[in-house]
Amino acid sequence: MSRYPEPTLAEVADWWTTGVTRIAPGEVEHRGVPVADIIGERDLVSAMYFLVLGEWPCTAHRDLLEAALVGSMDHGPQAPSIAVARMAATCGIGINNAMASAVNTLGDSHGGAAQQCVELLNDVVGYAEREGVTIDDATEVVVAIWRERSPYLPGFGHRFHPIDPRRGPLLGLVEAAVADRHVAGRHLTAALRVEAILAAQRTPVPMNIDGATAVIYAELGIAPELSRGFFVLSRSIGILAHAWEERSGGRRNKGPMPPAILPTYRPSAPIPDVSAPPAAP
Ligand SMILES: CC(C)(COP(=O)(O)OP(=O)(O)OC[C@H]1O[C@@H](n2cnc3c(N)ncnc32)[C@H](O)[C@@H]1OP(=O)(O)O)[C@@H](O)C(=O)NCCC(=O)NCCS
């Protein structure tokens, strides 16, 4: 005997209630718009924005989001996500499995810093509004608070690029959108102020791709976690390109390094057998 009462048909139908998509025989509708009115009428970025956020973007916002997505697509096999995509593709698994393996490497320290950077920039703008101070002054306070937790600020610094080549073009587009009053520019001001603070430290640390795209996401009012979702969508394109190229090369079972090079072997103390019963007291 179940402890739950017999569900009604309505309760079952309500289980996955959604405002995103409705289907019926011969019908597909996204957020109230028949798919036939979207196909051929709207570009992918607009349709994606609409599906995820529930409203059509204006052209300027669409262009900014598209620029962020284009900028994050790929960073070559030196990036863990791309290396994993290529290695997985040689293992005889399907393209979807290779892509999923690669996407699963994206997180706080690879590809995910835009999420925390949007949080940082939102903190600055929120503090400025609450306390009635300038964005520059708010940045000084919020950066000091964040640096008590970690000296590393998300969205700044790069292991490879002294200056990230994607930073300039992306920020240029945001500056133009601010000049045309399409976005307010407060998050941009905050990010530039953070960069100025980091430029004054012993090792200057300019904004990276995650920081520059975070400026766009934050200016568009996109939630921090969604920013990471958009990065994943964008990087999936590079992942697909590399998995496909590697697959087309025909090499099988490629390891992370050419077989002539082996990982350093440094025998360590024996690992204790945790399955052994505890010693009698
Ligand atoms: C990307 C990252 C790991 C590269 O680090 P790295 O080049 O190995 O830099 P190091 O850890 O050797 O740090 C070098 C110096 O720069 C400083 N620095 C590096 N990144 C910094 C950051 N994000 N914020 C503040 N200071 C930073 C370090 O404190 C260090 O200072 P010091 O010389 O006075 O000791 C690092 O910049 C970072 O963690 N950034 C934040 C996370 C992020 O945005 N990741 C996405 C990268 S695209």
Coordinates of C-alpha atoms and ligand atoms in Angstrom, one line a residue:
M1 CA 0.0 0.0 0.0
S2 CA 1.6 3.3 -1.1
R3 CA 1.9 6.1 1.5
Y4 CA 0.9 8.5 -1.3
P5 CA -2.8 8.9 -2.4
E6 CA -3.5 7.8 -6.0
P7 CA -2.4 10.8 -8.1
T8 CA -5.0 12.5 -10.3
L9 CA -4.5 13.0 -14.0
A10 CA -4.0 16.7 -13.4
E11 CA -1.4 16.1 -10.8
V12 CA 0.6 13.9 -13.2
A13 CA 0.3 16.5 -16.0
D14 CA 1.4 19.3 -13.6
W15 CA 4.5 17.3 -12.5
W16 CA 6.7 18.9 -15.2
T17 CA 4.7 22.1 -15.6
T18 CA 6.6 24.3 -18.0
G19 CA 6.3 27.8 -19.6
V20 CA 9.0 27.0 -22.1
T21 CA 7.5 24.6 -24.7
R22 CA 4.2 23.1 -25.5
I23 CA 3.6 20.3 -27.9
A24 CA 0.5 18.7 -29.3
P25 CA 0.1 16.5 -32.3
G26 CA 1.3 18.6 -35.2
E27 CA 2.2 21.6 -33.0
V28 CA 5.4 22.9 -31.3
E29 CA 5.2 26.2 -29.5
H30 CA 8.0 28.1 -27.5
R31 CA 6.8 30.5 -24.9
G32 CA 3.5 31.0 -26.8
V33 CA 5.1 31.4 -30.2
P34 CA 4.6 28.7 -32.8
V35 CA 8.0 27.3 -33.9
A36 CA 7.0 28.0 -37.5
D37 CA 7.1 31.7 -36.7
I38 CA 10.6 31.4 -35.3
I39 CA 12.2 29.2 -38.0
G40 CA 13.6 31.4 -40.7
E41 CA 12.5 34.5 -38.9
R42 CA 14.8 34.6 -35.9
D43 CA 18.6 34.0 -35.5
L44 CA 19.9 31.4 -33.1
V45 CA 21.1 33.8 -30.5
S46 CA 17.8 35.6 -30.3
A47 CA 15.9 32.4 -30.2
M48 CA 18.2 31.1 -27.5
Y49 CA 17.8 34.3 -25.4
F50 CA 14.0 34.0 -25.9
L51 CA 13.8 30.3 -24.9
V52 CA 16.1 30.7 -21.9
L53 CA 15.1 34.2 -20.6
G54 CA 11.5 34.5 -21.9
E55 CA 11.9 37.7 -23.9
W56 CA 13.2 38.7 -27.2
P57 CA 16.4 40.7 -27.0
C58 CA 16.8 44.1 -28.7
T59 CA 19.4 44.0 -31.5
A60 CA 22.1 45.6 -29.3
H61 CA 21.6 43.1 -26.5
R62 CA 21.6 40.2 -29.0
D63 CA 24.8 41.5 -30.5
L64 CA 26.5 41.7 -27.2
L65 CA 25.4 38.2 -26.2
E66 CA 26.6 36.9 -29.6
A67 CA 30.0 38.5 -29.1
A68 CA 30.4 36.8 -25.7
L69 CA 29.4 33.4 -27.2
V70 CA 31.8 33.8 -30.2
G71 CA 34.6 34.9 -27.9
S72 CA 34.4 31.8 -25.7
M73 CA 34.0 29.1 -28.4
D74 CA 37.5 27.7 -28.3
H75 CA 41.0 27.9 -26.9
G76 CA 42.7 25.0 -28.6
P77 CA 43.9 21.7 -27.2
Q78 CA 45.8 23.4 -24.4
A79 CA 42.4 24.0 -22.7
P80 CA 41.4 21.0 -20.6
S81 CA 37.9 20.8 -22.1
I82 CA 39.3 20.7 -25.6
A83 CA 42.0 18.2 -24.8
V84 CA 39.4 15.9 -23.1
A85 CA 37.1 16.2 -26.2
R86 CA 39.9 15.1 -28.5
M87 CA 41.1 12.3 -26.3
A88 CA 37.6 11.0 -25.7
A89 CA 37.0 11.1 -29.5
T90 CA 39.8 8.7 -30.1
C91 CA 38.3 6.1 -27.7
G92 CA 35.6 4.9 -30.0
I93 CA 32.8 6.6 -28.0
G94 CA 30.0 8.5 -29.7
I95 CA 30.3 12.3 -30.5
N96 CA 27.7 13.0 -27.8
N97 CA 29.8 11.1 -25.2
A98 CA 33.0 12.9 -26.3
M99 CA 31.2 16.3 -25.9
A100 CA 29.7 15.4 -22.5
S101 CA 33.1 14.3 -21.2
A102 CA 34.6 17.6 -22.3
V103 CA 31.7 19.7 -20.9
N104 CA 32.1 17.9 -17.6
T105 CA 35.6 19.5 -17.1
L106 CA 34.1 23.0 -17.1
G107 CA 33.8 24.4 -13.5
D108 CA 35.1 26.9 -11.1
S109 CA 38.7 26.9 -12.3
H110 CA 38.2 26.2 -16.0
G111 CA 35.6 28.1 -18.0
G112 CA 33.4 28.9 -15.1
A113 CA 34.9 32.0 -13.6
A114 CA 32.4 34.3 -15.4
Q115 CA 29.8 33.1 -12.9
Q116 CA 31.8 34.3 -9.9
C117 CA 32.8 37.5 -11.8
V118 CA 29.2 38.4 -12.5
E119 CA 28.6 37.9 -8.7
L120 CA 31.6 40.2 -8.0
L121 CA 30.3 42.9 -10.4
N122 CA 26.8 42.6 -9.0
D123 CA 28.1 42.9 -5.5
V124 CA 29.8 46.2 -6.5
V125 CA 26.8 47.6 -8.2
G126 CA 24.5 46.5 -5.3
Y127 CA 26.8 48.1 -2.7
A128 CA 27.0 51.3 -4.7
E129 CA 23.2 51.5 -4.9
R130 CA 22.6 50.6 -1.2
E131 CA 25.3 52.9 0.2
G132 CA 24.8 55.7 -2.3
V133 CA 28.5 55.8 -3.3
T134 CA 30.2 55.8 -6.7
I135 CA 31.0 52.5 -8.5
D136 CA 34.7 53.2 -8.1
D137 CA 34.4 53.6 -4.3
A138 CA 32.1 50.6 -4.0
T139 CA 34.7 48.5 -6.0
E140 CA 37.4 49.4 -3.5
V141 CA 35.3 48.1 -0.6
V142 CA 33.9 45.0 -2.3
V143 CA 37.3 44.0 -3.7
A144 CA 38.8 44.2 -0.2
I145 CA 36.0 42.0 1.1
W146 CA 36.4 39.4 -1.7
R147 CA 40.2 39.4 -1.2
E148 CA 39.8 38.4 2.4
R149 CA 38.3 35.1 1.0
S150 CA 40.9 34.7 -1.8
P151 CA 43.6 36.9 -3.2
Y152 CA 42.5 35.7 -6.7
L153 CA 39.7 37.6 -8.2
P154 CA 37.6 35.7 -10.8
G155 CA 37.8 36.9 -14.3
F156 CA 41.3 38.4 -14.1
G157 CA 44.7 36.8 -15.0
H158 CA 45.6 34.2 -17.5
R159 CA 48.1 31.4 -17.3
F160 CA 49.1 31.9 -21.0
H161 CA 48.2 35.3 -22.3
P162 CA 49.9 38.4 -20.8
I163 CA 46.9 40.2 -22.3
D164 CA 43.9 38.2 -23.3
P165 CA 43.3 39.0 -27.0
R166 CA 39.5 38.7 -26.5
R167 CA 39.4 41.3 -23.8
G168 CA 39.8 44.4 -26.0
P169 CA 37.2 43.6 -28.7
L170 CA 34.6 42.5 -26.1
L171 CA 35.0 45.5 -23.9
G172 CA 35.0 47.8 -27.0
L173 CA 31.6 46.5 -27.9
V174 CA 30.3 47.1 -24.4
E175 CA 31.7 50.6 -24.4
A176 CA 29.9 51.3 -27.7
A177 CA 26.7 49.9 -26.2
V178 CA 27.1 52.2 -23.2
A179 CA 27.7 55.2 -25.5
D180 CA 24.5 54.3 -27.4
R181 CA 22.6 53.9 -24.1
H182 CA 21.8 50.2 -24.7
V183 CA 23.3 49.2 -21.4
A184 CA 24.0 51.2 -18.3
G185 CA 27.7 50.6 -18.1
R186 CA 28.0 50.3 -14.3
H187 CA 29.3 46.7 -14.4
L188 CA 31.8 47.8 -17.0
T189 CA 33.0 50.6 -14.8
A190 CA 33.3 48.2 -11.9
A191 CA 35.3 45.7 -13.9
L192 CA 37.7 48.4 -15.2
R193 CA 38.1 49.6 -11.6
V194 CA 39.0 46.1 -10.4
E195 CA 41.5 45.9 -13.3
A196 CA 43.0 49.2 -12.2
I197 CA 43.3 47.9 -8.6
L198 CA 45.0 44.7 -9.8
A199 CA 47.3 46.8 -12.2
A200 CA 48.7 48.5 -9.1
Q201 CA 49.7 45.3 -7.4
R202 CA 53.2 43.7 -7.7
T203 CA 52.0 41.6 -10.7
P204 CA 49.4 43.4 -12.8
V205 CA 46.6 41.1 -13.8
P206 CA 44.4 42.2 -16.7
M207 CA 40.9 41.0 -17.4
N208 CA 40.6 37.6 -19.1
I209 CA 37.8 36.1 -21.4
D210 CA 35.7 35.1 -18.4
G211 CA 35.9 38.7 -17.0
A212 CA 35.1 40.3 -20.3
T213 CA 32.2 38.1 -21.0
A214 CA 31.0 38.5 -17.4
V215 CA 30.8 42.3 -18.0
I216 CA 28.5 41.5 -20.9
Y217 CA 26.4 39.0 -18.9
A218 CA 26.2 41.4 -16.0
E219 CA 25.3 44.4 -18.1
L220 CA 22.5 42.3 -19.7
G221 CA 21.2 41.3 -16.2
I222 CA 21.9 37.6 -16.8
A223 CA 22.0 35.6 -13.6
P224 CA 25.5 34.4 -12.5
E225 CA 24.8 30.7 -12.9
L226 CA 23.2 31.2 -16.3
S227 CA 26.4 32.9 -17.4
R228 CA 28.2 29.7 -16.9
G229 CA 25.5 27.9 -18.8
F230 CA 26.0 30.2 -21.7
F231 CA 29.7 29.6 -21.6
V232 CA 29.1 25.9 -21.8
L233 CA 26.9 26.4 -24.8
S234 CA 29.6 28.4 -26.5
R235 CA 32.5 26.1 -25.6
S236 CA 30.4 23.2 -26.9
I237 CA 31.0 24.5 -30.4
G238 CA 34.8 24.3 -30.0
I239 CA 34.4 21.0 -28.3
L240 CA 32.5 19.7 -31.3
A241 CA 35.0 21.0 -33.8
H242 CA 37.9 19.4 -32.0
A243 CA 36.2 16.1 -31.3
W244 CA 35.2 15.9 -35.0
E245 CA 38.6 16.8 -36.2
E246 CA 40.2 14.2 -34.0
R247 CA 37.7 11.6 -35.0
S248 CA 38.3 12.4 -38.7
G249 CA 42.0 11.9 -38.1
G250 CA 41.3 8.2 -37.4
R251 CA 43.8 7.8 -34.6
R252 CA 42.6 5.4 -31.9
N253 CA 43.1 5.5 -28.1
K254 CA 45.3 8.5 -27.9
G255 CA 46.6 9.2 -24.4
P256 CA 47.3 12.6 -23.0
M257 CA 50.9 12.6 -24.2
P258 CA 52.9 10.8 -27.0
P259 CA 53.7 7.3 -25.8
A260 CA 57.5 8.1 -25.7
I261 CA 56.8 10.5 -22.8
L262 CA 55.7 9.0 -19.6
P263 CA 54.3 10.8 -16.5
T264 CA 56.9 11.1 -13.8
Y265 CA 56.7 8.1 -11.5
R266 CA 57.5 8.9 -7.9
P267 CA 56.7 5.9 -5.6
S268 CA 55.0 7.1 -2.5
A269 CA 54.3 5.4 0.9
P270 CA 51.8 2.5 0.6
I271 CA 48.2 3.6 0.6
P272 CA 46.5 2.3 3.8
D273 CA 43.9 -0.5 3.2
V274 CA 40.8 1.3 4.3
S275 CA 38.7 -1.8 3.8
A276 CA 40.6 -3.7 6.6
P277 CA 38.6 -4.0 9.9
P278 CA 39.8 -1.5 12.6
A279 CA 42.4 -2.9 15.0
A280 CA 41.0 -4.1 18.3
P281 CA 41.5 -1.4 21.0
Ligands
LIG1 C1 44.1 32.0 -14.3 C2 45.1 31.9 -13.2 C3 44.9 30.5 -12.5 C4 46.5 32.1 -13.7 O1 47.3 32.2 -12.7 P1 48.9 32.2 -12.9 O2 49.3 32.9 -14.2 O3 49.4 30.9 -12.6 O4 49.3 33.3 -11.8 P2 50.0 33.0 -10.4 O5 49.1 32.2 -9.5 O6 51.3 32.5 -10.6 O7 50.0 34.5 -9.8 C5 50.9 35.4 -10.3 C6 50.7 36.7 -9.5 O8 49.5 37.3 -10.0 C7 48.5 37.4 -9.0 N1 47.2 37.0 -9.6 C8 47.0 36.1 -10.5 N2 45.7 36.0 -10.8 C9 45.1 36.9 -10.0 C10 43.8 37.3 -9.8 N3 42.8 36.7 -10.5 N4 43.5 38.2 -8.9 C11 44.5 38.8 -8.2 N5 45.8 38.5 -8.3 C12 46.1 37.6 -9.2 C13 49.0 36.5 -7.9 O9 48.6 36.9 -6.7 C14 50.5 36.5 -8.1 O10 50.9 37.7 -7.4 P3 52.4 37.8 -6.8 O11 53.3 37.8 -8.0 O12 52.5 39.1 -6.1 O13 52.6 36.6 -5.9 C15 44.8 33.0 -12.1 O14 45.0 34.3 -12.7 C16 43.4 32.9 -11.6 O15 43.1 32.1 -10.7 N6 42.4 33.8 -12.0 C17 41.1 33.8 -11.5 C18 40.3 32.7 -12.1 C19 39.9 32.9 -13.5 O16 39.6 34.0 -13.9 N7 40.0 31.9 -14.3 C20 39.7 31.9 -15.7 C21 41.0 31.9 -16.5 S1 40.7 32.2 -18.2

